[in-house]
Amino acid sequence: MTFGYNKTNINTLKTTTQIFSDAKSIIFDICSREDKKDVGRFAMVLENLWKSRNNIVWNNNRKDLARIGIQAYYNWFDCFNVQDVHVLNIDSQFPLVWTPPAVGWLKCNVDAGFNNHYQTMNRAWCLRDNLGRFIVAGVAWDKGITSPIEVEALALKEAIHIAITMNLNNLIFESDSQVRQANMVADSLVKAANSWSRRNFVNVVPPCIDIHLVNDMS
């Protein structure tokens, strides 16, 4: 969303701003006039500003305004993409909740899906230890649509290739589940895949899976 003025409409702008007596009126006006995408961006900026304000008040921790704006954009982008991603459901016998591997083992959750808006095949994988702690994750997408079985197999193949490249041993691979609670981390990464470049390693926990990691560790 962009706002601006020039010499021909500055008087109109002054008149308009006098209508609003408080922030609530401004927010209502924007939400009633703008389309869904712009309202979504605006709401995400407000949320991030509010969190930043609380962080200053309670933790004396200030963030650069540019970083707040960038984070708001990516949060909105993730939410927008979720509406257009059809995540695949492949029948399997995995349990209702995510289960950690045995001590000394790692688990790699894998998932795949289609983004209808961008017409892409999305894949994702996430590696965790026996305590459910995040180690590393990866996302990828390619233009085109293929069969669900093929894109799911491609996601698993890429995850195995990464494991070989990283010289990992004692590793369990867990693919999609009809009962999605067991694979919410990889599922959420698939939905947010188009927020990143075509192939990307994720070395820090992205916001889109933070809550799922916490839930799986509890």
Tab-separated table of C-alpha atoms in Angstrom:
chain	number	residue	atom	x	y	z
A	1	MET	CA	0.000	0.000	0.000
A	2	THR	CA	1.393	3.459	-0.899
A	3	PHE	CA	0.354	6.919	0.213
A	4	GLY	CA	1.370	10.208	-1.361
A	5	TYR	CA	0.283	13.671	-2.394
A	6	ASN	CA	1.155	16.450	-4.807
A	7	LYS	CA	0.420	20.165	-5.088
A	8	THR	CA	-2.960	19.538	-6.688
A	9	ASN	CA	-4.346	17.363	-3.910
A	10	ILE	CA	-2.596	18.665	-0.786
A	11	ASN	CA	-5.629	20.736	0.191
A	12	THR	CA	-7.824	17.680	-0.118
A	13	LEU	CA	-5.381	15.776	2.085
A	14	LYS	CA	-5.555	18.459	4.782
A	15	THR	CA	-9.334	18.388	4.709
A	16	THR	CA	-9.401	14.595	4.918
A	17	THR	CA	-7.017	14.378	7.875
A	18	GLN	CA	-9.223	16.736	9.861
A	19	ILE	CA	-12.056	14.184	9.733
A	20	PHE	CA	-10.213	11.721	11.954
A	21	SER	CA	-10.181	12.426	15.660
A	22	ASP	CA	-8.278	9.294	16.704
A	23	ALA	CA	-6.323	6.301	15.416
A	24	LYS	CA	-9.400	4.077	15.508
A	25	SER	CA	-11.151	6.295	12.942
A	26	ILE	CA	-8.134	6.212	10.626
A	27	ILE	CA	-7.913	2.412	10.838
A	28	PHE	CA	-11.637	2.050	10.134
A	29	ASP	CA	-11.395	4.350	7.120
A	30	ILE	CA	-8.481	2.415	5.612
A	31	CYS	CA	-10.152	-0.954	6.205
A	32	SER	CA	-13.382	0.224	4.574
A	33	ARG	CA	-11.745	1.739	1.476
A	34	GLU	CA	-8.816	-0.509	0.580
A	35	ASP	CA	-8.885	-3.999	-0.928
A	36	LYS	CA	-8.225	-7.183	1.061
A	37	LYS	CA	-4.514	-7.368	0.249
A	38	ASP	CA	-3.788	-3.787	1.315
A	39	VAL	CA	-5.826	-4.173	4.491
A	40	GLY	CA	-3.891	-7.350	5.260
A	41	ARG	CA	-0.570	-5.552	4.845
A	42	PHE	CA	-1.781	-2.656	6.967
A	43	ALA	CA	-2.992	-4.972	9.738
A	44	MET	CA	0.325	-6.812	9.791
A	45	VAL	CA	2.245	-3.526	10.084
A	46	LEU	CA	0.047	-2.485	13.017
A	47	GLU	CA	0.586	-5.838	14.719
A	48	ASN	CA	4.356	-5.604	14.354
A	49	LEU	CA	4.379	-1.995	15.585
A	50	TRP	CA	2.349	-3.020	18.640
A	51	LYS	CA	4.729	-5.895	19.411
A	52	SER	CA	7.692	-3.563	18.965
A	53	ARG	CA	6.124	-1.029	21.338
A	54	ASN	CA	5.590	-3.727	23.978
A	55	ASN	CA	9.155	-4.901	23.511
A	56	ILE	CA	10.402	-1.390	24.224
A	57	VAL	CA	8.164	-0.926	27.291
A	58	TRP	CA	8.753	-4.307	28.906
A	59	ASN	CA	12.212	-5.321	27.678
A	60	ASN	CA	13.809	-1.989	26.727
A	61	ASN	CA	14.586	-3.601	23.372
A	62	ARG	CA	14.337	-1.348	20.338
A	63	LYS	CA	14.181	-2.533	16.748
A	64	ASP	CA	15.023	-0.570	13.637
A	65	LEU	CA	11.827	0.636	11.944
A	66	ALA	CA	12.972	-0.719	8.587
A	67	ARG	CA	13.325	-4.207	10.109
A	68	ILE	CA	9.822	-3.943	11.553
A	69	GLY	CA	8.437	-3.099	8.114
A	70	ILE	CA	10.317	-5.942	6.422
A	71	GLN	CA	9.165	-8.437	9.054
A	72	ALA	CA	5.565	-7.245	8.644
A	73	TYR	CA	5.781	-7.792	4.884
A	74	TYR	CA	7.101	-11.330	5.223
A	75	ASN	CA	4.488	-12.196	7.842
A	76	TRP	CA	1.739	-10.942	5.543
A	77	PHE	CA	3.278	-12.735	2.564
A	78	ASP	CA	3.243	-16.025	4.489
A	79	CYS	CA	-0.418	-15.559	5.438
A	80	PHE	CA	-1.351	-14.641	1.853
A	81	ASN	CA	0.396	-17.689	0.392
A	82	VAL	CA	-1.306	-20.040	2.831
A	83	GLN	CA	-4.642	-19.211	1.203
A	84	ASP	CA	-3.391	-20.403	-2.199
A	85	VAL	CA	-1.420	-23.501	-1.251
A	86	HIS	CA	-3.003	-26.915	-1.522
A	87	VAL	CA	-0.896	-29.217	0.630
A	88	LEU	CA	-0.944	-32.834	-0.443
A	89	ASN	CA	-2.564	-35.542	1.646
A	90	ILE	CA	-0.893	-38.903	1.087
A	91	ASP	CA	-2.348	-41.820	3.056
A	92	SER	CA	-0.026	-43.125	5.759
A	93	GLN	CA	-0.045	-44.616	9.224
A	94	PHE	CA	1.805	-41.921	11.155
A	95	PRO	CA	0.506	-40.979	14.614
A	96	LEU	CA	-1.735	-38.085	15.569
A	97	VAL	CA	1.098	-36.016	17.078
A	98	TRP	CA	4.751	-35.584	16.199
A	99	THR	CA	6.933	-38.085	18.031
A	100	PRO	CA	10.647	-37.463	18.642
A	101	PRO	CA	13.259	-39.999	17.539
A	102	ALA	CA	15.282	-42.055	19.997
A	103	VAL	CA	18.318	-40.574	21.715
A	104	GLY	CA	21.199	-40.324	19.242
A	105	TRP	CA	18.831	-40.169	16.260
A	106	LEU	CA	17.491	-37.289	14.168
A	107	LYS	CA	14.137	-36.944	12.440
A	108	CYS	CA	13.521	-35.220	9.112
A	109	ASN	CA	9.908	-34.269	8.342
A	110	VAL	CA	9.107	-33.806	4.664
A	111	ASP	CA	6.085	-32.326	2.910
A	112	ALA	CA	4.991	-31.048	-0.501
A	113	GLY	CA	2.162	-29.067	-2.046
A	114	PHE	CA	0.961	-26.867	-4.895
A	115	ASN	CA	0.697	-23.072	-4.856
A	116	ASN	CA	-2.291	-22.272	-7.070
A	117	HIS	CA	-1.518	-18.547	-7.238
A	118	TYR	CA	2.054	-18.956	-8.498
A	119	GLN	CA	1.499	-22.323	-10.196
A	120	THR	CA	4.441	-23.886	-8.388
A	121	MET	CA	5.330	-27.220	-6.817
A	122	ASN	CA	6.504	-26.540	-3.263
A	123	ARG	CA	8.639	-28.823	-1.090
A	124	ALA	CA	10.008	-28.536	2.413
A	125	TRP	CA	11.902	-30.511	5.010
A	126	CYS	CA	12.866	-29.881	8.628
A	127	LEU	CA	15.498	-31.625	10.732
A	128	ARG	CA	15.097	-31.988	14.530
A	129	ASP	CA	16.817	-33.898	17.311
A	130	ASN	CA	15.376	-36.254	19.938
A	131	LEU	CA	14.275	-33.278	22.066
A	132	GLY	CA	12.397	-31.709	19.165
A	133	ARG	CA	14.939	-28.917	18.805
A	134	PHE	CA	15.290	-27.272	15.406
A	135	ILE	CA	18.556	-28.003	13.582
A	136	VAL	CA	18.062	-26.876	9.992
A	137	ALA	CA	15.322	-26.770	7.361
A	138	GLY	CA	15.017	-26.298	3.621
A	139	VAL	CA	12.406	-25.126	1.142
A	140	ALA	CA	12.191	-25.332	-2.634
A	141	TRP	CA	9.713	-24.569	-5.378
A	142	ASP	CA	9.563	-25.014	-9.146
A	143	LYS	CA	7.170	-23.784	-11.788
A	144	GLY	CA	4.652	-26.298	-13.038
A	145	ILE	CA	2.207	-28.825	-11.639
A	146	THR	CA	2.689	-32.583	-11.619
A	147	SER	CA	0.997	-35.491	-9.858
A	148	PRO	CA	0.777	-35.503	-6.044
A	149	ILE	CA	2.793	-38.717	-5.790
A	150	GLU	CA	5.606	-37.294	-7.960
A	151	VAL	CA	6.006	-34.044	-6.039
A	152	GLU	CA	5.871	-35.892	-2.702
A	153	ALA	CA	8.562	-38.299	-3.936
A	154	LEU	CA	10.656	-35.370	-5.179
A	155	ALA	CA	10.462	-33.738	-1.749
A	156	LEU	CA	11.651	-36.941	-0.072
A	157	LYS	CA	14.450	-37.380	-2.632
A	158	GLU	CA	15.716	-33.849	-1.989
A	159	ALA	CA	15.636	-34.383	1.782
A	160	ILE	CA	17.643	-37.615	1.444
A	161	HIS	CA	20.163	-35.872	-0.820
A	162	ILE	CA	20.627	-33.131	1.771
A	163	ALA	CA	21.167	-35.710	4.509
A	164	ILE	CA	23.880	-37.399	2.418
A	165	THR	CA	25.517	-34.038	1.694
A	166	MET	CA	25.566	-33.230	5.433
A	167	ASN	CA	27.004	-36.677	6.252
A	168	LEU	CA	24.167	-37.448	8.653
A	169	ASN	CA	23.689	-40.853	10.280
A	170	ASN	CA	20.904	-42.351	12.408
A	171	LEU	CA	18.230	-40.399	10.580
A	172	ILE	CA	14.478	-41.062	10.324
A	173	PHE	CA	12.468	-39.623	7.426
A	174	GLU	CA	8.799	-38.917	8.017
A	175	SER	CA	6.620	-37.838	5.119
A	176	ASP	CA	3.127	-36.383	4.972
A	177	SER	CA	0.301	-37.627	7.133
A	178	GLN	CA	-3.442	-37.676	6.545
A	179	VAL	CA	-3.711	-36.532	10.167
A	180	ARG	CA	-1.757	-33.296	9.746
A	181	GLN	CA	-0.932	-32.580	13.381
A	182	ALA	CA	2.000	-34.992	13.028
A	183	ASN	CA	3.638	-32.926	10.294
A	184	MET	CA	2.669	-29.304	10.928
A	185	VAL	CA	6.245	-27.967	10.803
A	186	ALA	CA	6.973	-29.214	7.274
A	187	ASP	CA	3.390	-28.408	6.272
A	188	SER	CA	3.804	-24.756	7.295
A	189	LEU	CA	7.157	-24.500	5.524
A	190	VAL	CA	5.538	-25.717	2.307
A	191	LYS	CA	2.876	-23.032	2.576
A	192	ALA	CA	5.497	-20.327	3.081
A	193	ALA	CA	7.992	-21.642	0.513
A	194	ASN	CA	7.301	-18.888	-2.027
A	195	SER	CA	8.455	-16.299	0.512
A	196	TRP	CA	12.014	-17.464	-0.127
A	197	SER	CA	14.202	-17.921	-3.173
A	198	ARG	CA	13.723	-20.988	-5.363
A	199	ARG	CA	15.944	-23.131	-3.125
A	200	ASN	CA	16.838	-22.060	0.348
A	201	PHE	CA	18.480	-23.366	3.529
A	202	VAL	CA	16.897	-22.068	6.724
A	203	ASN	CA	19.417	-21.951	9.566
A	204	VAL	CA	17.274	-20.067	12.091
A	205	VAL	CA	13.707	-20.808	13.138
A	206	PRO	CA	11.322	-18.932	10.790
A	207	PRO	CA	8.206	-17.346	12.363
A	208	CYS	CA	5.855	-19.605	10.384
A	209	ILE	CA	6.905	-22.747	12.324
A	210	ASP	CA	7.851	-21.321	15.715
A	211	ILE	CA	4.566	-22.199	17.424
A	212	HIS	CA	4.516	-25.720	15.936
A	213	LEU	CA	8.027	-26.429	17.202
A	214	VAL	CA	6.977	-25.357	20.674
A	215	ASN	CA	3.845	-27.507	20.533
A	216	ASP	CA	5.797	-30.571	19.380
A	217	MET	CA	8.316	-30.153	22.195
A	218	SER	CA	5.655	-29.877	24.913
